Amino acid sequence: MKKKYKILRLILGDQLNIQHSWFKKANPDTLHVLMEVRTETDYAWHHVQKICAFFAAMENFAELLNSKGFETLYIKLDDIDNQQNFSANLSDLITKFGIEKFHYQLPDEYRLDIDLQNFCRTLKKTNKVFDTEHFFTKRSEVADLFFGRKELLMESFYRAMRKKHHILVEYGDHPQGGQWNFDVENRKKLPKNHKPNPPLLFQNDARKQFQRITAAKIKTIGKIDAQYLEWPINRAQSLKLLKYFCENGLQLFGTFQDAMHTEEWSLYHSRLSFSMNTKLISPIEVVTYAIEHWGKNKTSIALNQIEGFIRQILGWREYMRGIYWMKMPDFQSMNFFNHTRKLPKWYWNGETNMNCMKHSINQSLKFAYAHHIQRLMITGNFALLAGISPDEVDFWYLGIYIDAIHWVEVTNTRGMSQYADGGIIGSKPYTASANYINKMSNYCEKCKYDRRDKVGDNSCPFNSLYWDFHDRNRDKIQNNYRLGMVYKIWDKMGASTKHAVLKRAEYCLQNLDKL
């Protein structure tokens, strides 16, 4: 005879928070379920490491719950009764185990939020939704803060959060060091012969997960060497990575957070985003630990290093989530420039002559990772300049990165990267020519294309596309106060130079797959 339970609790793959109040005490009448389902593996072409990491972390979490006495069911991709979507599986479980109440935690993805709301409307059972107990903020906090305002400045939100949570503030509401933001000090190129500390990598056996994915013929991208994962898949490893970053990366994180280099894929970045986005660790404990470490090591860790790190988590991460819940579902279909071009095929294989793109894409395919400047100012910058459809760009970003969950991906892609939102998030389109890329990296040193040339056959495509973008979108953005100088420079160019630049850009746009 099957065991009966009163309560069924669903745990999503990004809700692996053992510190949640659900897990204070085990209850034999409550069954917890985690599921591997095709609706989650198939909505994008995910990096193989991403799917393996999620499945491994979920399975590990289920084992942890069982070891602590919590009744837990883990539904694998190849289980014979798996109907490959949450609603159908939940309905079966409710019938099978005589469930009286259904509980779930607030999803971070709008799609799942709507799906679970709709599922609950069909239930004739009691249902209840709980907070995930993870973020600094509530879903509506950004919307509440900016109610009645025209501009949704992240800096305003960031300062409000610093004051509210009393982080890096002193004497009431004054920022430590006399200023809120030290970003101007955090834009250094990696010096020659400078060798960052090596990244902490794990050796997690993901062969079982990889075999299930392969057997199911799930479309994936990227590589996984010998089916072993170097990413943390449990809380202990996540905490170890946090400690390692504070001891080996924080001292120069701010200074080199925008730097890029062909020989360094990790630099001084924490790579904690997967751990936080799956809720293996919380942003609150990450910020707390980092500040405590900085407090003990102020002689070796300058204020700009810790402030830059805190701004990414307390500021940018929480802000993006708030914008997501404030602007969805409309946000995911915004296309301010009406861009329609297809993504060049080399985004999927890295086979391009542009060294910056080749390196950033191949790094992404190999590690399922690229830091924020590689995403914003290399791959994202090119897509924006080339007029690629935001739908295409979204699909790529959502799949290729291990930390890409819709709430954080779409806001960064449509908003910050592609300016498809028309300026809700970014104060201007984030575009750049080869000059910026050379300033922040060594990518241009051995490139086929000449970073100094705008019009020749071997001129860097970023140069002509940069001016072409601003020329063709002049009616939409010329009045942006941050672009005045750009248009002054363009207007001062001679007619013959302009013609040559636009002709080179036209060639590049017509031959994107060959660049």
Coordinates of C-alpha atoms in Angstrom, one line a residue, residues 48-383:
V48 CA 25.5 21.0 -21.6
Q49 CA 27.3 22.1 -18.4
K50 CA 24.3 24.2 -17.4
I51 CA 21.8 21.3 -17.5
C52 CA 24.3 18.9 -15.9
A53 CA 25.0 21.4 -13.1
F54 CA 21.3 22.0 -12.4
F55 CA 20.5 18.3 -12.4
A56 CA 23.5 17.4 -10.2
A57 CA 22.7 20.2 -7.7
M58 CA 19.0 19.2 -7.6
E59 CA 19.8 15.5 -7.1
N60 CA 22.4 16.4 -4.4
F61 CA 19.8 18.6 -2.7
A62 CA 17.2 15.8 -2.7
E63 CA 19.8 13.5 -1.1
L64 CA 20.6 16.1 1.5
L65 CA 16.9 16.4 2.4
N66 CA 16.5 12.7 2.7
S67 CA 19.6 12.4 4.9
K68 CA 18.0 15.0 7.2
G69 CA 14.8 13.0 7.5
F70 CA 12.6 15.0 5.0
E71 CA 10.3 12.9 2.8
T72 CA 11.7 13.6 -0.6
L73 CA 11.0 12.4 -4.1
Y74 CA 13.3 13.0 -7.0
I75 CA 11.8 12.5 -10.5
K76 CA 14.5 11.9 -13.1
L77 CA 14.3 12.7 -16.8
D78 CA 14.1 9.1 -17.8
D79 CA 11.6 7.9 -15.1
I80 CA 8.8 6.0 -16.8
D81 CA 6.0 8.0 -15.2
N82 CA 7.6 11.4 -15.9
Q83 CA 5.2 13.4 -18.1
Q84 CA 7.9 16.0 -18.6
N85 CA 6.0 19.0 -17.2
F86 CA 5.3 20.2 -13.7
S87 CA 1.5 20.3 -13.8
A88 CA 1.0 16.8 -15.1
N89 CA 3.5 15.3 -12.7
L90 CA 2.0 17.3 -9.8
S91 CA -1.5 16.1 -10.6
D92 CA -0.4 12.5 -10.7
L93 CA 1.4 12.8 -7.3
I94 CA -1.6 14.5 -5.7
T95 CA -3.8 11.6 -6.8
K96 CA -1.2 8.9 -6.1
F97 CA -0.3 10.0 -2.5
G98 CA -3.8 11.3 -1.5
I99 CA -2.4 14.9 -1.1
E100 CA -4.7 17.4 0.7
K101 CA -2.5 20.5 0.4
F102 CA -0.1 21.8 -2.2
H103 CA 2.7 24.2 -1.4
Y104 CA 5.3 26.0 -3.6
Q105 CA 7.7 28.8 -3.4
L106 CA 7.5 32.0 -5.5
P107 CA 9.2 31.2 -8.8
D108 CA 11.7 33.7 -10.0
E109 CA 10.6 33.2 -13.6
Y110 CA 7.4 34.9 -14.9
R111 CA 6.6 31.9 -17.1
L112 CA 6.6 29.5 -14.2
D113 CA 4.8 32.0 -11.9
I114 CA 1.9 32.0 -14.3
D115 CA 2.0 28.3 -14.9
L116 CA 1.8 27.5 -11.2
Q117 CA -0.9 30.0 -10.6
N118 CA -3.0 28.5 -13.4
F119 CA -2.3 25.0 -12.0
C120 CA -3.5 26.0 -8.6
R121 CA -6.7 27.4 -10.0
T122 CA -7.5 23.9 -11.3
L123 CA -6.9 22.2 -8.0
K124 CA -9.7 21.3 -5.7
K125 CA -7.1 21.1 -2.9
T126 CA -5.8 23.8 -0.6
N127 CA -2.7 25.5 -2.0
K128 CA -0.3 28.0 -0.5
V129 CA 2.7 30.0 -1.9
F130 CA 5.7 30.9 0.2
D131 CA 8.5 33.4 -0.3
T132 CA 11.9 31.9 -1.3
E133 CA 13.6 33.7 1.6
H134 CA 16.6 34.5 -0.5
F135 CA 16.8 38.1 -1.8
F136 CA 17.4 41.3 0.0
T137 CA 14.3 42.7 -1.5
K138 CA 10.7 41.8 -2.2
R139 CA 9.4 41.5 -5.8
S140 CA 7.8 44.9 -5.7
E141 CA 10.5 46.8 -3.9
V142 CA 12.0 48.5 -7.0
A143 CA 8.6 49.4 -8.3
D144 CA 7.6 50.9 -4.9
L145 CA 10.9 52.9 -4.6
F146 CA 10.4 54.4 -8.1
F147 CA 6.7 55.0 -7.9
G148 CA 5.8 58.3 -9.6
R149 CA 9.4 58.8 -11.0
K150 CA 10.3 58.9 -14.6
E151 CA 13.8 57.5 -14.3
L152 CA 14.6 54.2 -12.7
L153 CA 18.2 54.8 -11.9
M154 CA 20.1 51.8 -10.5
E155 CA 22.4 54.1 -8.5
S156 CA 19.4 55.5 -6.7
F157 CA 18.2 52.0 -5.8
Y158 CA 21.7 51.0 -4.8
R159 CA 22.1 53.9 -2.4
A160 CA 18.7 53.2 -0.9
M161 CA 19.7 49.5 -0.3
R162 CA 23.0 50.5 1.3
K163 CA 21.1 52.8 3.7
K164 CA 18.3 50.3 4.4
H165 CA 20.6 47.4 5.2
H166 CA 23.4 49.6 6.7
I167 CA 26.1 48.3 4.3
L168 CA 29.3 50.2 3.9
V169 CA 27.7 53.3 5.6
E170 CA 28.8 55.2 8.6
Y171 CA 27.6 58.2 10.7
G172 CA 24.0 57.6 9.8
D173 CA 23.6 57.4 6.1
H174 CA 27.0 58.5 4.9
P175 CA 28.9 56.2 2.6
Q176 CA 32.3 54.9 3.8
G177 CA 35.1 56.6 2.0
G178 CA 33.0 59.7 1.3
Q179 CA 31.4 58.4 -2.0
W180 CA 28.9 55.8 -3.0
N181 CA 30.5 54.5 -6.1
F182 CA 34.1 53.8 -6.9
D183 CA 33.5 52.6 -10.5
V184 CA 35.9 55.1 -12.0
E185 CA 38.7 53.2 -10.2
N186 CA 37.6 49.9 -11.5
R187 CA 38.4 50.1 -15.2
K188 CA 42.0 49.0 -15.5
K189 CA 43.4 46.8 -18.2
L190 CA 45.4 43.7 -17.0
P191 CA 49.1 44.7 -17.1
K192 CA 51.6 42.7 -19.1
N193 CA 53.1 39.8 -17.2
H194 CA 50.4 40.1 -14.5
K195 CA 49.2 36.7 -13.5
P196 CA 45.9 36.5 -11.5
N197 CA 45.4 33.8 -8.9
P198 CA 44.0 30.6 -10.5
P199 CA 40.3 29.9 -10.2
L200 CA 39.0 27.3 -7.7
L201 CA 37.6 24.4 -9.8
F202 CA 35.8 21.4 -8.5
Q203 CA 35.7 17.8 -9.9
N204 CA 32.1 16.8 -9.7
D205 CA 31.1 13.6 -11.4
A206 CA 28.2 14.5 -13.7
R207 CA 28.3 11.4 -15.9
K208 CA 24.9 10.1 -14.8
Q209 CA 23.3 13.4 -15.5
F210 CA 25.1 13.7 -18.9
Q211 CA 23.9 10.2 -19.8
R212 CA 20.3 11.0 -19.1
I213 CA 20.6 14.2 -21.2
T214 CA 22.2 12.4 -24.1
A215 CA 19.8 9.5 -24.0
A216 CA 16.9 11.9 -24.1
K217 CA 18.5 13.6 -27.2
I218 CA 18.2 17.0 -25.6
K219 CA 19.6 19.8 -27.9
T220 CA 22.6 21.3 -26.0
I221 CA 25.5 23.6 -26.9
G222 CA 29.0 23.9 -25.5
K223 CA 31.4 21.3 -24.2
I224 CA 31.9 19.2 -21.1
D225 CA 35.3 17.6 -20.6
A226 CA 35.1 13.9 -19.6
Q227 CA 31.7 14.7 -18.2
Y228 CA 33.1 16.3 -15.0
L229 CA 31.8 19.6 -13.7
E230 CA 34.1 22.2 -12.3
W231 CA 31.2 24.3 -10.9
P232 CA 29.9 24.0 -7.3
I233 CA 26.8 21.8 -7.0
N234 CA 26.1 22.0 -3.3
R235 CA 26.2 24.4 -0.4
A236 CA 29.6 23.3 1.0
Q237 CA 31.3 23.8 -2.3
S238 CA 29.6 27.2 -2.7
L239 CA 30.8 28.4 0.6
K240 CA 34.3 27.1 -0.2
L241 CA 34.2 29.1 -3.4
L242 CA 33.1 32.3 -1.5
K243 CA 35.9 31.9 1.0
Y244 CA 38.4 31.3 -1.9
F245 CA 37.3 34.4 -3.7
C246 CA 37.6 36.6 -0.6
E247 CA 41.1 35.3 0.0
N248 CA 42.4 35.2 -3.5
G249 CA 40.2 37.5 -5.7
L250 CA 38.7 40.3 -3.7
Q251 CA 41.9 42.3 -3.3
L252 CA 41.9 43.1 -7.0
F253 CA 38.4 42.4 -8.0
G254 CA 37.3 46.0 -8.4
T255 CA 40.5 47.2 -10.2
F256 CA 40.3 44.5 -12.9
Q257 CA 36.6 43.6 -13.0
D258 CA 36.3 45.1 -16.6
A259 CA 39.6 43.6 -17.9
M260 CA 39.7 40.9 -20.6
H261 CA 42.6 38.7 -21.6
T262 CA 43.1 35.8 -24.0
E263 CA 45.0 33.8 -21.4
E264 CA 42.7 34.4 -18.5
W265 CA 39.0 33.4 -18.4
S266 CA 38.3 33.9 -14.7
L267 CA 40.6 36.8 -13.6
Y268 CA 39.5 38.0 -10.2
H269 CA 35.8 37.3 -10.5
S270 CA 34.0 35.3 -7.9
R271 CA 32.0 33.0 -10.2
L272 CA 29.4 32.7 -7.4
S273 CA 26.4 33.5 -9.7
F274 CA 25.3 29.9 -10.3
S275 CA 25.5 29.2 -6.5
M276 CA 23.4 32.3 -5.8
N277 CA 20.9 31.8 -8.6
T278 CA 20.2 28.2 -7.5
K279 CA 20.0 29.5 -3.9
L280 CA 22.7 27.2 -2.6
I281 CA 23.9 30.4 -0.9
S282 CA 22.2 33.7 -0.4
P283 CA 23.3 37.2 -1.4
I284 CA 22.9 38.3 2.2
E285 CA 25.5 35.8 3.4
V286 CA 27.8 36.5 0.5
V287 CA 27.8 40.2 1.2
T288 CA 28.1 39.7 5.0
Y289 CA 31.1 37.3 4.6
A290 CA 32.8 39.6 2.1
I291 CA 32.5 42.7 4.3
E292 CA 33.7 40.8 7.3
H293 CA 36.7 39.6 5.4
W294 CA 37.4 43.1 4.1
G295 CA 37.1 44.5 7.6
K296 CA 39.8 42.2 8.8
N297 CA 42.1 43.0 5.8
K298 CA 41.7 46.7 5.1
T299 CA 45.4 47.2 4.7
S300 CA 45.5 44.8 1.7
I301 CA 42.0 45.3 0.3
A302 CA 41.1 48.8 -0.7
L303 CA 37.6 50.2 -0.4
N304 CA 37.0 50.3 -4.2
Q305 CA 37.4 46.5 -4.3
I306 CA 34.7 45.6 -1.8
E307 CA 32.4 48.4 -3.0
G308 CA 32.5 47.1 -6.6
F309 CA 31.7 43.6 -5.5
I310 CA 28.8 44.7 -3.2
R311 CA 27.4 46.9 -6.0
Q312 CA 27.1 43.9 -8.3
I313 CA 25.1 41.9 -5.7
L314 CA 23.2 44.3 -3.5
G315 CA 22.8 46.8 -6.3
W316 CA 22.7 45.3 -9.8
R317 CA 21.4 41.8 -9.0
E318 CA 18.5 43.0 -6.8
Y319 CA 17.7 45.9 -9.2
M320 CA 17.4 43.6 -12.2
R321 CA 15.1 41.3 -10.4
G322 CA 12.9 44.3 -9.4
I323 CA 12.8 45.6 -12.9
Y324 CA 11.9 42.2 -14.1
W325 CA 8.8 41.9 -11.9
M326 CA 7.9 45.6 -12.6
K327 CA 8.0 45.3 -16.4
M328 CA 7.1 41.7 -17.3
P329 CA 5.6 40.3 -19.4
D330 CA 6.0 43.2 -21.9
F331 CA 9.7 43.5 -21.2
Q332 CA 10.6 40.2 -22.9
S333 CA 9.2 41.4 -26.3
M334 CA 10.6 45.0 -26.4
N335 CA 12.5 45.9 -29.5
F336 CA 13.2 49.7 -29.5
F337 CA 15.3 49.7 -32.6
N338 CA 13.2 47.1 -34.5
H339 CA 16.2 44.9 -35.1
T340 CA 15.4 41.8 -37.2
R341 CA 18.7 40.2 -38.3
K342 CA 19.5 36.6 -37.5
L343 CA 22.4 35.8 -35.2
P344 CA 25.6 34.9 -37.1
K345 CA 26.2 31.2 -37.1
W346 CA 29.6 31.7 -35.5
Y347 CA 27.9 32.6 -32.2
W348 CA 27.3 28.9 -31.9
N349 CA 30.8 27.7 -32.7
G350 CA 33.2 30.6 -32.3
E351 CA 34.5 30.3 -35.8
T352 CA 35.1 34.0 -36.6
N353 CA 38.2 36.0 -37.6
M354 CA 37.4 38.7 -35.0
N355 CA 39.7 37.8 -32.1
C356 CA 37.6 39.4 -29.4
M357 CA 34.4 37.5 -30.5
K358 CA 36.3 34.3 -31.2
H359 CA 37.8 34.3 -27.7
S360 CA 34.7 35.4 -25.8
I361 CA 32.5 32.9 -27.6
N362 CA 34.9 29.9 -27.4
Q363 CA 35.5 30.7 -23.7
S364 CA 31.7 30.6 -23.2
L365 CA 31.4 27.3 -25.1
K366 CA 34.2 25.8 -23.0
F367 CA 33.3 27.1 -19.5
A368 CA 29.6 28.1 -19.8
Y369 CA 30.9 31.4 -18.5
A370 CA 32.0 34.9 -19.5
H371 CA 32.2 37.9 -17.2
H372 CA 29.9 41.0 -17.5
I373 CA 32.1 43.0 -19.8
Q374 CA 32.6 40.2 -22.3
R375 CA 28.9 39.8 -22.4
L376 CA 28.0 43.5 -22.6
M377 CA 30.9 45.0 -24.6
I378 CA 32.0 42.1 -26.8
T379 CA 29.2 39.7 -27.8
G380 CA 26.4 42.0 -26.8
N381 CA 28.0 45.1 -28.3
F382 CA 28.4 43.4 -31.7
A383 CA 24.8 42.1 -31.7

